[in-house]
Short mmCIF file of N, CA and C in Angstrom, two decimals:
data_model
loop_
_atom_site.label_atom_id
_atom_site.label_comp_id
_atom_site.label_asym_id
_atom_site.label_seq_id
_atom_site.Cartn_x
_atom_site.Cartn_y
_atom_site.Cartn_z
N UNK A 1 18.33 26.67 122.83
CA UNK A 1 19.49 26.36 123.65
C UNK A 1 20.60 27.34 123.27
N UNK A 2 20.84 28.19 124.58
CA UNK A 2 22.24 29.10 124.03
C UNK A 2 23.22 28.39 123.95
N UNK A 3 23.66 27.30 124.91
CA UNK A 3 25.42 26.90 124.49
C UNK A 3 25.34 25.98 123.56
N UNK A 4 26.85 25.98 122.92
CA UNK A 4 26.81 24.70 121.94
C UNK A 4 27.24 23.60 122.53
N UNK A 5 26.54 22.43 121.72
CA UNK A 5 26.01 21.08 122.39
C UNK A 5 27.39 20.43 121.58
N UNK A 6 28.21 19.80 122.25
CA UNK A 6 29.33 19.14 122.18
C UNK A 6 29.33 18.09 122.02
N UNK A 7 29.66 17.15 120.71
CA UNK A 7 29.04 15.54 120.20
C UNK A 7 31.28 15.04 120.27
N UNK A 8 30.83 13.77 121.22
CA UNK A 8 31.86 13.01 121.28
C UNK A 8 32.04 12.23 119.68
N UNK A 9 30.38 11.95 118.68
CA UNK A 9 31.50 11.67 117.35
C UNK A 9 30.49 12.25 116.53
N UNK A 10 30.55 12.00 115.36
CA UNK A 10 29.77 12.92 114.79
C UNK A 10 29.34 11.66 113.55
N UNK A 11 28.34 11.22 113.07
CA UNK A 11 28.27 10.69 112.00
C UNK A 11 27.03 11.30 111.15
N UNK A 12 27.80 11.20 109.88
CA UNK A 12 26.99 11.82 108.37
C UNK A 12 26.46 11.04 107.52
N UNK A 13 25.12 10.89 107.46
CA UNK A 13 24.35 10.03 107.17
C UNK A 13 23.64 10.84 106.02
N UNK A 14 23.82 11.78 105.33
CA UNK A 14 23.71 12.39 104.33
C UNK A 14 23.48 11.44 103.28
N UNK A 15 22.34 11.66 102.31
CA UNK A 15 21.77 11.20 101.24
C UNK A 15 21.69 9.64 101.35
N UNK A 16 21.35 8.96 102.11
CA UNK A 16 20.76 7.54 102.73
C UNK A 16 19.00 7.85 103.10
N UNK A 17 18.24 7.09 102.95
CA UNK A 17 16.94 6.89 103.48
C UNK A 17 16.58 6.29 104.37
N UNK A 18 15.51 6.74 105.28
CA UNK A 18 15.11 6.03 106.35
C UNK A 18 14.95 4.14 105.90
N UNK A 19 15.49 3.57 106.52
CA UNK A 19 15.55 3.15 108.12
C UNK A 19 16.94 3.73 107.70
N UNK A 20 18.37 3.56 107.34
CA UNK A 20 19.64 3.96 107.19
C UNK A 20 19.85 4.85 108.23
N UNK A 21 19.94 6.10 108.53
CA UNK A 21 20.53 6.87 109.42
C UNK A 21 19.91 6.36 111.02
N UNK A 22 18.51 6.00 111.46
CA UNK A 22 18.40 5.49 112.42
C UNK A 22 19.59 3.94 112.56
N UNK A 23 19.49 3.40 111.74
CA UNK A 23 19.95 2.22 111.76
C UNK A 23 21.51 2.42 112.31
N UNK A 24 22.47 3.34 111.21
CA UNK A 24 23.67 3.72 111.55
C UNK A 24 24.13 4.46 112.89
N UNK A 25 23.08 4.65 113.46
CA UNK A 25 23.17 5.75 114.71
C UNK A 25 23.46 4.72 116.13
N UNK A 26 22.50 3.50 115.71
CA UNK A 26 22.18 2.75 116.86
C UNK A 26 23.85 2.03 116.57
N UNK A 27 23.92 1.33 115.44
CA UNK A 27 25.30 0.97 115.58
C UNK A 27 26.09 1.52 116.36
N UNK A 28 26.06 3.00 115.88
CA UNK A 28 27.34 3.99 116.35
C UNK A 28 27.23 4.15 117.86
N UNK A 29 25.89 3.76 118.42
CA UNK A 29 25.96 4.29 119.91
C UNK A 29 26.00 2.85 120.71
N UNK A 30 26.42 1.48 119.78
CA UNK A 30 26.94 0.29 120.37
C UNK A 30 27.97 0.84 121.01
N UNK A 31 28.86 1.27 119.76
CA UNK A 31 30.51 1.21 120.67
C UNK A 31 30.55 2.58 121.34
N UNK A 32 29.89 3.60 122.07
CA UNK A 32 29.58 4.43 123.04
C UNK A 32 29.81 4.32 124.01
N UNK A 33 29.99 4.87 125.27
CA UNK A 33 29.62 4.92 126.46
C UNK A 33 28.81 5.61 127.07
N UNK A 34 28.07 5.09 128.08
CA UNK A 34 26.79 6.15 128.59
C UNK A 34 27.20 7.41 129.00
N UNK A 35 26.15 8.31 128.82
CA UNK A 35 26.37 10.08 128.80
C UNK A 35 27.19 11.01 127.28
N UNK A 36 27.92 9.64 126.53
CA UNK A 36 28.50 10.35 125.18
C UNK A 36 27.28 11.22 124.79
N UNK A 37 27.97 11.54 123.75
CA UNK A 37 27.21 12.50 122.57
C UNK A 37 27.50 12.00 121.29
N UNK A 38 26.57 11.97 120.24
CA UNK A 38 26.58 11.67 118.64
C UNK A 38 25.95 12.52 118.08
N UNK A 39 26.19 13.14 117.23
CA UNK A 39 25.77 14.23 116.94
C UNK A 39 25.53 12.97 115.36
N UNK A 40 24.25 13.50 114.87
CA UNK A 40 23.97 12.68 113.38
C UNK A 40 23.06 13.82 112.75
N UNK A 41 23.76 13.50 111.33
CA UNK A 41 23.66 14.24 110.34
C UNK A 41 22.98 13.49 109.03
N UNK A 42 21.14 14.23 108.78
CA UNK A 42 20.60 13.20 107.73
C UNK A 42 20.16 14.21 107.11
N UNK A 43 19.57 13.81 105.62
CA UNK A 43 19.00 14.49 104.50
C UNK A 43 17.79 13.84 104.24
N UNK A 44 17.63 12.91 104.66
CA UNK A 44 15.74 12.76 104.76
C UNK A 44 15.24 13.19 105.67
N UNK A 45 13.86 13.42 105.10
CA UNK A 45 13.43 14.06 105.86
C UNK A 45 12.15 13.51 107.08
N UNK A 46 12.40 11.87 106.76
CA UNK A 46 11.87 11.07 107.42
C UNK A 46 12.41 10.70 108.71
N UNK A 47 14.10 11.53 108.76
CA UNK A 47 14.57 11.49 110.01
C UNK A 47 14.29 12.14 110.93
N UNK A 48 13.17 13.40 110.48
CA UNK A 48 12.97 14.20 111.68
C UNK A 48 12.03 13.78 112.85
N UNK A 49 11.16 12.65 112.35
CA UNK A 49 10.11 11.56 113.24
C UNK A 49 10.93 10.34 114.12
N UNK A 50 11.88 9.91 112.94
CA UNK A 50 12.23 8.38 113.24
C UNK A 50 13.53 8.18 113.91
N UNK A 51 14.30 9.57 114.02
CA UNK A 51 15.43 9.92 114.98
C UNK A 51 15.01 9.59 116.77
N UNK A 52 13.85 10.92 116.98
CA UNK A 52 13.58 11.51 118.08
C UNK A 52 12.86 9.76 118.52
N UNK A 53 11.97 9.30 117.39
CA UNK A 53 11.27 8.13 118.42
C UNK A 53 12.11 7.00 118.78
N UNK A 54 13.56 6.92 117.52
CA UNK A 54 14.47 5.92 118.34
C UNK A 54 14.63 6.07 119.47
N UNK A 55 15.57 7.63 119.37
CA UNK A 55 16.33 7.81 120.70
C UNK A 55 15.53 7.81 121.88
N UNK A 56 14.21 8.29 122.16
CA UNK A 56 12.99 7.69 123.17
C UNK A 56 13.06 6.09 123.04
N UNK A 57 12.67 5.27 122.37
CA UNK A 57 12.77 4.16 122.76
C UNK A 57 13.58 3.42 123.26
N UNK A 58 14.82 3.90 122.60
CA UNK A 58 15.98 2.89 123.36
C UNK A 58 16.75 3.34 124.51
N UNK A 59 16.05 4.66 125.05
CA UNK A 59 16.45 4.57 125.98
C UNK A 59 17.57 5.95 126.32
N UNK A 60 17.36 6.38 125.18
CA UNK A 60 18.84 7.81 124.77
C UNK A 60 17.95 9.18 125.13
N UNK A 61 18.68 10.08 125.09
CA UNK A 61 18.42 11.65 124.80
C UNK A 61 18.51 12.59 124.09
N UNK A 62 17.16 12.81 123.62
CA UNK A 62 17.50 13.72 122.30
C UNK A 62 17.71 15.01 123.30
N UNK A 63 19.31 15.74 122.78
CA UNK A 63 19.63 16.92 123.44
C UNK A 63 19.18 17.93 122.69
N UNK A 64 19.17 17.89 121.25
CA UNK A 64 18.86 19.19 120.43
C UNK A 64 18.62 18.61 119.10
N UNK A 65 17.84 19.25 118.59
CA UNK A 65 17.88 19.09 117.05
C UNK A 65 17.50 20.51 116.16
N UNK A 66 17.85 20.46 114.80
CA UNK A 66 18.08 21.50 114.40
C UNK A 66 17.80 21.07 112.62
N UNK A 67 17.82 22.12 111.63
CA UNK A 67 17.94 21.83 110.38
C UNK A 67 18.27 23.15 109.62
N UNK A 68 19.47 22.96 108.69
CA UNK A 68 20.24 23.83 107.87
C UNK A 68 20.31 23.01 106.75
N UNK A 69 20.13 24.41 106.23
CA UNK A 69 20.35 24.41 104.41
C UNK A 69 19.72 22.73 104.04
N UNK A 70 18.68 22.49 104.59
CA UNK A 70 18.47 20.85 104.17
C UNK A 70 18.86 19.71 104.64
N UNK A 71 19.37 20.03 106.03
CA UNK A 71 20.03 18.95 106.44
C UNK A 71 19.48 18.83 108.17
N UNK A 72 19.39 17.62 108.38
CA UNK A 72 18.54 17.50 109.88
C UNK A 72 19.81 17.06 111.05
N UNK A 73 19.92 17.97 112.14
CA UNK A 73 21.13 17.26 112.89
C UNK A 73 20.55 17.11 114.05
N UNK A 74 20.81 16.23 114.59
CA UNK A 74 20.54 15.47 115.60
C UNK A 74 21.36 15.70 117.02
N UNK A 75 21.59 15.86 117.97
CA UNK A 75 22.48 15.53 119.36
C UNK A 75 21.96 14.26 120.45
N UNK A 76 22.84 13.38 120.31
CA UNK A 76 21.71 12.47 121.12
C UNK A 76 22.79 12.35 122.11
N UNK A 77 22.25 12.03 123.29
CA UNK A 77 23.03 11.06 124.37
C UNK A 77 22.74 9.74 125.13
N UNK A 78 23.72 9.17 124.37
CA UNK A 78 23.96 7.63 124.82
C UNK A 78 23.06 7.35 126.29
N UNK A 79 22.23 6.64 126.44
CA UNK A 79 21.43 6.64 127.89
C UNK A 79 22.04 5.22 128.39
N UNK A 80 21.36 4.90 129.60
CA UNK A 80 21.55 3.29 130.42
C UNK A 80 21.24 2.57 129.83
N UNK A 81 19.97 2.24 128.89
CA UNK A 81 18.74 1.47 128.48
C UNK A 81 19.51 0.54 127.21
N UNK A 82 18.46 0.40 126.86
CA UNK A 82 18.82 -0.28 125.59
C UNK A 82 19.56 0.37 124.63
N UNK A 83 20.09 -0.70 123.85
CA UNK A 83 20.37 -0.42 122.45
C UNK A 83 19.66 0.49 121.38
#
């Protein structure tokens, strides 16, 4: 993806273990509105599976993902669907 992907909030979920950053994400995209952006930021590396299959299940969009210096970031967008 050439342009940069623009996250309405950003949460850092740095040095927490899976379930934690899925868990904190879904919170965070309670108080959302559909089409936002959250951009999430984890250091396990169990988030790189358990991100993408949340945001498929409940209903969101994984826009991009990426990983620096050790760290997995996420872009999701808030969908219609579920929680």
């Amino acid at each position: 993806m050439t342009a940069e992907t623009v996250a309405d909030i950003t949460l850092d979920t740095r040095g927490t273990l899976c379930p934690l950053p899925v868990i904190k994400a879904r919170l965070a995209m309670d108080k959302m509105k559909p089409a936002q952006v959250l951009q999430l930021l984890a250091s396990d590396p169990g988030a790189k599976a358990d991100v993408p299959g949340w945001a498929r299940v409940a209903g969101h969009r994984l826009l991009r993902q990426e990983e620096r210096d050790e760290v997995f970031i996420f872009w999701v967008q808030k969908g219609e669907g579920k929680q």
